[in-house]
């Protein structure tokens, strides 16, 4: 499992509360780069034992890198957050897996020995920069039938998964979405989410306020209400605003460090990066991407899906999570999956979401020493998936059985 001297350790992760995109959203008058700066400053303040000149690099991802979300984000955010001029930075774009790619890139540098401490994160202000704004897709994509026009519309790709797997019904998607909302509300009430939230001062017409909670939570969601929602991507379709993530603004950041840096600075890491993988699928069914990326990561790590005790899966659309669960023979309501809810409730500010998954998994590890391995995974536009396998540093050393730990009974995957 690698050279323990070059372990990649997740030390800390934070995010701002996620907001609704658009003029009515709480971050409409807040700059995108300032959201990223808030997260990095919080990390520096929460980890004062790390000298600021010892950070080797900072990678900040964004999908639409223009305006207040441009200018080589890692470098500009690092300077604005108070890192010394000697700390370099870069920007990354792999759409929804931007922050995940930032973390795996920085982690790779640590594993190789080029870095000791690095910051990785992402920001997406979809209110200022809607997905697809200013892009000019090459006409060859469609004229040469390299991809369908539907592949450039994420909602339509989700409808195609429903088409391909008719047993993934709207009712199943709605029920999954309802549970996501309820689990997120419970996680807030139980105090699991606030410890890693960074409050943001807000300017509005009525004066100044403070963002301290995700704006997209709908704890009263019920099946009857979900059934009334329209299907904007197709007449009589199955994807709705209720069983999909919304358009959101937000930022995340985390600290990754080598085992030697952890010793040198007296840090208390939460988990260890075991393996990661990215994979491609047909762009028209981009939501299937996490399946091959997870299979690849498991194969490279010498593990099986039964070794995984906790899952943090990004809920771009309920149907793509259900497709993943069916493929691996996991029940829709398995308590090992998104135990505290997911993006349908919290929001999905594209490039920032990967680190939210990591932070939530690391907190769950603390409460579940019986679980050794967990994964963070998400689908990516234009037909990709990303998966990172993590090891719980609080593992109690006992042999783990996901079925025994969660009380679930594995089922035979339908999509295999």
CSV table of N, CA, C and O in Angstrom, one decimal, residues 69-138:
chain,number,residue,atom,x,y,z
A,69,UNK,N,-13.6,34.7,-11.0
A,69,UNK,CA,-13.2,33.3,-10.8
A,69,UNK,C,-12.1,32.9,-11.7
A,69,UNK,O,-11.8,31.7,-12.0
A,70,UNK,N,-11.3,33.9,-12.1
A,70,UNK,CA,-10.2,33.7,-13.0
A,70,UNK,C,-8.9,34.1,-12.3
A,70,UNK,O,-8.7,34.1,-11.1
A,71,UNK,N,-7.9,34.4,-13.1
A,71,UNK,CA,-6.6,34.9,-12.6
A,71,UNK,C,-5.8,33.9,-11.8
A,71,UNK,O,-5.5,34.1,-10.7
A,72,UNK,N,-5.7,32.7,-12.4
A,72,UNK,CA,-4.9,31.6,-11.7
A,72,UNK,C,-5.2,31.6,-10.2
A,72,UNK,O,-4.5,32.0,-9.4
A,73,UNK,N,-6.4,31.0,-10.0
A,73,UNK,CA,-7.0,31.1,-8.6
A,73,UNK,C,-6.1,30.7,-7.5
A,73,UNK,O,-6.1,31.3,-6.5
A,74,UNK,N,-5.3,29.6,-7.6
A,74,UNK,CA,-4.5,29.2,-6.5
A,74,UNK,C,-3.5,30.3,-6.1
A,74,UNK,O,-3.3,30.5,-4.9
A,75,UNK,N,-2.9,30.9,-7.1
A,75,UNK,CA,-1.9,31.9,-6.8
A,75,UNK,C,-2.6,33.2,-6.3
A,75,UNK,O,-2.2,33.7,-5.2
A,76,UNK,N,-3.7,33.6,-6.9
A,76,UNK,CA,-4.3,34.9,-6.4
A,76,UNK,C,-5.0,34.7,-5.1
A,76,UNK,O,-4.9,35.6,-4.2
A,77,UNK,N,-5.6,33.5,-4.9
A,77,UNK,CA,-6.3,33.3,-3.6
A,77,UNK,C,-5.2,33.2,-2.5
A,77,UNK,O,-5.4,33.7,-1.4
A,78,UNK,N,-4.1,32.5,-2.8
A,78,UNK,CA,-3.1,32.4,-1.8
A,78,UNK,C,-2.5,33.7,-1.3
A,78,UNK,O,-2.4,33.9,-0.1
A,79,UNK,N,-2.3,34.6,-2.2
A,79,UNK,CA,-1.8,36.0,-1.9
A,79,UNK,C,-2.9,36.7,-1.0
A,79,UNK,O,-2.6,37.3,0.0
A,80,UNK,N,-4.1,36.7,-1.5
A,80,UNK,CA,-5.2,37.4,-0.8
A,80,UNK,C,-5.5,36.8,0.6
A,80,UNK,O,-5.9,37.5,1.5
A,81,UNK,N,-5.2,35.5,0.8
A,81,UNK,CA,-5.4,34.8,2.1
A,81,UNK,C,-4.3,35.0,3.0
A,81,UNK,O,-4.4,34.7,4.2
A,82,UNK,N,-3.2,35.6,2.6
A,82,UNK,CA,-2.1,35.9,3.5
A,82,UNK,C,-0.9,34.9,3.5
A,82,UNK,O,0.0,34.9,4.3
A,83,UNK,N,-0.9,34.0,2.5
A,83,UNK,CA,0.3,33.2,2.3
A,83,UNK,C,1.5,34.0,1.8
A,83,UNK,O,1.2,35.0,1.0
A,84,UNK,N,2.7,33.7,2.1
A,84,UNK,CA,3.8,34.5,1.6
A,84,UNK,C,3.9,34.4,0.1
A,84,UNK,O,3.5,33.4,-0.5
A,85,UNK,N,4.6,35.4,-0.5
A,85,UNK,CA,4.8,35.4,-1.9
A,85,UNK,C,5.6,34.2,-2.4
A,85,UNK,O,5.5,33.9,-3.6
A,86,UNK,N,6.3,33.5,-1.5
A,86,UNK,CA,7.1,32.4,-1.9
A,86,UNK,C,6.3,31.1,-2.2
A,86,UNK,O,6.8,30.1,-2.7
A,87,UNK,N,5.0,31.2,-1.8
A,87,UNK,CA,4.1,30.0,-2.0
A,87,UNK,C,3.5,30.1,-3.3
A,87,UNK,O,2.7,31.0,-3.6
A,88,UNK,N,3.7,29.2,-4.3
A,88,UNK,CA,3.1,29.2,-5.6
A,88,UNK,C,1.7,28.7,-5.6
A,88,UNK,O,1.2,28.2,-4.6
A,89,UNK,N,1.0,28.9,-6.7
A,89,UNK,CA,-0.4,28.4,-6.8
A,89,UNK,C,-0.8,28.1,-8.2
A,89,UNK,O,-0.2,28.6,-9.1
A,90,UNK,N,-1.9,27.4,-8.4
A,90,UNK,CA,-2.3,27.1,-9.7
A,90,UNK,C,-3.8,26.9,-9.7
A,90,UNK,O,-4.5,26.8,-8.7
A,91,UNK,N,-4.4,26.9,-10.9
A,91,UNK,CA,-5.9,26.7,-11.1
A,91,UNK,C,-6.1,25.4,-11.8
A,91,UNK,O,-5.2,25.0,-12.6
A,92,UNK,N,-7.2,24.7,-11.5
A,92,UNK,CA,-7.5,23.4,-12.1
A,92,UNK,C,-8.9,23.4,-12.6
A,92,UNK,O,-9.8,24.0,-12.0
A,93,UNK,N,-9.1,22.7,-13.7
A,93,UNK,CA,-10.5,22.5,-14.2
A,93,UNK,C,-10.7,21.1,-14.6
A,93,UNK,O,-10.1,20.6,-15.6
A,94,UNK,N,-11.5,20.4,-13.9
A,94,UNK,CA,-12.1,19.1,-14.3
A,94,UNK,C,-13.6,19.1,-14.0
A,94,UNK,O,-14.1,18.2,-13.4
A,95,UNK,N,-14.2,20.3,-14.3
A,95,UNK,CA,-15.6,20.5,-14.0
A,95,UNK,C,-16.0,20.1,-12.6
A,95,UNK,O,-15.4,20.5,-11.6
A,96,UNK,N,-17.0,19.2,-12.4
A,96,UNK,CA,-17.5,18.9,-11.0
A,96,UNK,C,-16.4,18.3,-10.1
A,96,UNK,O,-16.5,18.3,-8.9
A,97,UNK,N,-15.4,17.7,-10.7
A,97,UNK,CA,-14.4,17.0,-9.9
A,97,UNK,C,-13.1,17.9,-9.7
A,97,UNK,O,-12.0,17.4,-9.4
A,98,UNK,N,-13.3,19.2,-9.9
A,98,UNK,CA,-12.2,20.1,-9.8
A,98,UNK,C,-11.5,20.1,-8.4
A,98,UNK,O,-10.2,19.9,-8.4
A,99,UNK,N,-12.2,20.2,-7.3
A,99,UNK,CA,-11.6,20.1,-6.0
A,99,UNK,C,-11.0,18.8,-5.7
A,99,UNK,O,-9.9,18.6,-5.1
A,100,UNK,N,-11.6,17.7,-6.2
A,100,UNK,CA,-11.1,16.4,-6.1
A,100,UNK,C,-9.8,16.2,-6.8
A,100,UNK,O,-8.8,15.7,-6.3
A,101,UNK,N,-9.7,16.8,-8.0
A,101,UNK,CA,-8.5,16.7,-8.8
A,101,UNK,C,-7.4,17.6,-8.2
A,101,UNK,O,-6.2,17.2,-8.2
A,102,UNK,N,-7.8,18.7,-7.6
A,102,UNK,CA,-6.8,19.5,-6.9
A,102,UNK,C,-6.2,18.7,-5.8
A,102,UNK,O,-5.0,18.8,-5.5
A,103,UNK,N,-7.0,18.0,-5.0
A,103,UNK,CA,-6.6,17.2,-3.9
A,103,UNK,C,-5.7,16.0,-4.4
A,103,UNK,O,-4.6,15.7,-3.8
A,104,UNK,N,-6.1,15.3,-5.5
A,104,UNK,CA,-5.2,14.2,-5.9
A,104,UNK,C,-3.9,14.7,-6.5
A,104,UNK,O,-2.9,14.1,-6.4
A,105,UNK,N,-4.0,15.9,-7.2
A,105,UNK,CA,-2.7,16.5,-7.7
A,105,UNK,C,-1.8,16.9,-6.6
A,105,UNK,O,-0.6,16.6,-6.6
A,106,UNK,N,-2.3,17.5,-5.6
A,106,UNK,CA,-1.4,17.9,-4.4
A,106,UNK,C,-1.0,16.7,-3.7
A,106,UNK,O,0.2,16.6,-3.2
A,107,UNK,N,-1.9,15.7,-3.6
A,107,UNK,CA,-1.5,14.4,-2.9
A,107,UNK,C,-0.4,13.7,-3.7
A,107,UNK,O,0.5,13.1,-3.1
A,108,UNK,N,-0.5,13.7,-5.0
A,108,UNK,CA,0.5,13.1,-5.8
A,108,UNK,C,1.9,13.7,-5.6
A,108,UNK,O,2.9,13.1,-5.5
A,109,UNK,N,1.9,15.0,-5.4
A,109,UNK,CA,3.1,15.8,-5.1
A,109,UNK,C,3.7,15.3,-3.8
A,109,UNK,O,4.9,15.2,-3.6
A,110,UNK,N,2.9,15.1,-2.8
A,110,UNK,CA,3.3,14.7,-1.5
A,110,UNK,C,3.9,13.3,-1.6
A,110,UNK,O,4.9,13.0,-1.1
A,111,UNK,N,3.1,12.4,-2.3
A,111,UNK,CA,3.6,11.0,-2.4
A,111,UNK,C,4.9,10.9,-3.1
A,111,UNK,O,5.7,10.0,-2.8
A,112,UNK,N,5.1,11.8,-4.1
A,112,UNK,CA,6.4,11.8,-4.9
A,112,UNK,C,7.5,12.4,-4.1
A,112,UNK,O,8.7,12.1,-4.5
A,113,UNK,N,7.2,13.1,-3.1
A,113,UNK,CA,8.3,13.8,-2.3
A,113,UNK,C,8.6,15.2,-2.7
A,113,UNK,O,9.5,15.8,-2.2
A,114,UNK,N,7.8,15.8,-3.6
A,114,UNK,CA,8.0,17.1,-4.0
A,114,UNK,C,7.3,18.1,-3.1
A,114,UNK,O,7.8,19.3,-3.0
A,115,UNK,N,6.3,17.7,-2.3
A,115,UNK,CA,5.6,18.6,-1.4
A,115,UNK,C,5.6,17.9,0.0
A,115,UNK,O,5.7,16.7,0.1
A,116,UNK,N,5.5,18.8,1.0
A,116,UNK,CA,5.2,18.3,2.4
A,116,UNK,C,3.9,18.7,2.9
A,116,UNK,O,3.2,18.0,3.6
A,117,UNK,N,3.5,19.9,2.5
A,117,UNK,CA,2.2,20.5,2.9
A,117,UNK,C,1.6,21.2,1.7
A,117,UNK,O,2.3,22.0,1.1
A,118,UNK,N,0.3,21.0,1.5
A,118,UNK,CA,-0.3,21.7,0.3
A,118,UNK,C,-1.8,21.9,0.6
A,118,UNK,O,-2.4,21.3,1.5
A,119,UNK,N,-2.3,22.9,0.0
A,119,UNK,CA,-3.8,23.2,0.1
A,119,UNK,C,-4.5,22.9,-1.2
A,119,UNK,O,-3.9,23.2,-2.3
A,120,UNK,N,-5.6,22.3,-1.1
A,120,UNK,CA,-6.4,22.0,-2.3
A,120,UNK,C,-7.9,22.4,-2.1
A,120,UNK,O,-8.4,22.2,-1.0
A,121,UNK,N,-8.5,22.9,-3.1
A,121,UNK,CA,-9.9,23.3,-2.9
A,121,UNK,C,-10.6,23.7,-4.2
A,121,UNK,O,-10.0,23.4,-5.3
A,122,UNK,N,-11.7,24.3,-4.1
A,122,UNK,CA,-12.5,24.7,-5.3
A,122,UNK,C,-13.5,25.7,-5.0
A,122,UNK,O,-13.9,25.9,-3.8
A,123,UNK,N,-13.9,26.5,-6.0
A,123,UNK,CA,-14.9,27.5,-5.9
A,123,UNK,C,-15.8,27.5,-7.1
A,123,UNK,O,-15.3,27.2,-8.2
A,124,UNK,N,-17.0,27.8,-6.9
A,124,UNK,CA,-17.9,27.9,-8.1
A,124,UNK,C,-19.0,29.0,-7.7
A,124,UNK,O,-19.7,28.7,-6.7
A,125,UNK,N,-19.0,30.1,-8.4
A,125,UNK,CA,-20.1,31.1,-8.2
A,125,UNK,C,-20.9,31.0,-9.5
A,125,UNK,O,-20.7,31.7,-10.4
A,126,UNK,N,-21.9,30.1,-9.4
A,126,UNK,CA,-22.8,29.9,-10.6
A,126,UNK,C,-23.7,31.0,-10.8
A,126,UNK,O,-24.3,31.1,-11.9
A,127,UNK,N,-23.9,31.9,-9.8
A,127,UNK,CA,-24.7,33.1,-10.0
A,127,UNK,C,-24.0,34.1,-11.0
A,127,UNK,O,-24.5,34.6,-11.9
A,128,UNK,N,-22.7,34.2,-10.7
A,128,UNK,CA,-21.9,35.1,-11.5
A,128,UNK,C,-21.4,34.5,-12.9
A,128,UNK,O,-21.3,35.1,-13.9
A,129,UNK,N,-21.2,33.1,-12.8
A,129,UNK,CA,-20.7,32.4,-14.0
A,129,UNK,C,-21.5,31.1,-14.2
A,129,UNK,O,-21.0,30.0,-13.8
A,130,UNK,N,-22.6,31.2,-14.8
A,130,UNK,CA,-23.4,30.0,-15.1
A,130,UNK,C,-22.6,29.0,-15.9
A,130,UNK,O,-21.8,29.3,-16.7
A,131,UNK,N,-22.9,27.7,-15.6
A,131,UNK,CA,-22.3,26.6,-16.3
A,131,UNK,C,-22.4,26.8,-17.9
A,131,UNK,O,-23.5,27.0,-18.4
A,132,UNK,N,-21.3,26.8,-18.6
A,132,UNK,CA,-21.4,27.0,-20.0
A,132,UNK,C,-21.3,28.4,-20.5
A,132,UNK,O,-21.2,28.6,-21.7
A,133,UNK,N,-21.2,29.4,-19.6
A,133,UNK,CA,-21.1,30.8,-20.0
A,133,UNK,C,-19.8,31.0,-20.8
A,133,UNK,O,-18.7,30.7,-20.3
A,134,UNK,N,-20.0,31.6,-21.9
A,134,UNK,CA,-18.8,32.0,-22.7
A,134,UNK,C,-18.1,30.9,-23.4
A,134,UNK,O,-17.1,31.2,-24.1
A,135,UNK,N,-18.6,29.7,-23.3
A,135,UNK,CA,-17.9,28.6,-24.0
A,135,UNK,C,-18.3,28.5,-25.5
A,135,UNK,O,-19.4,29.0,-25.8
A,136,UNK,N,-17.5,27.9,-26.3
A,136,UNK,CA,-17.9,27.8,-27.7
A,136,UNK,C,-17.5,26.3,-28.1
A,136,UNK,O,-16.4,26.1,-28.6
A,137,UNK,N,-18.4,25.4,-27.8
A,137,UNK,CA,-18.1,24.0,-28.1
A,137,UNK,C,-17.8,23.8,-29.6
A,137,UNK,O,-18.4,24.3,-30.5
A,138,UNK,N,-16.8,23.0,-29.9
A,138,UNK,CA,-16.4,22.8,-31.3
A,138,UNK,C,-17.5,22.1,-32.0
A,138,UNK,O,-18.1,21.1,-31.6
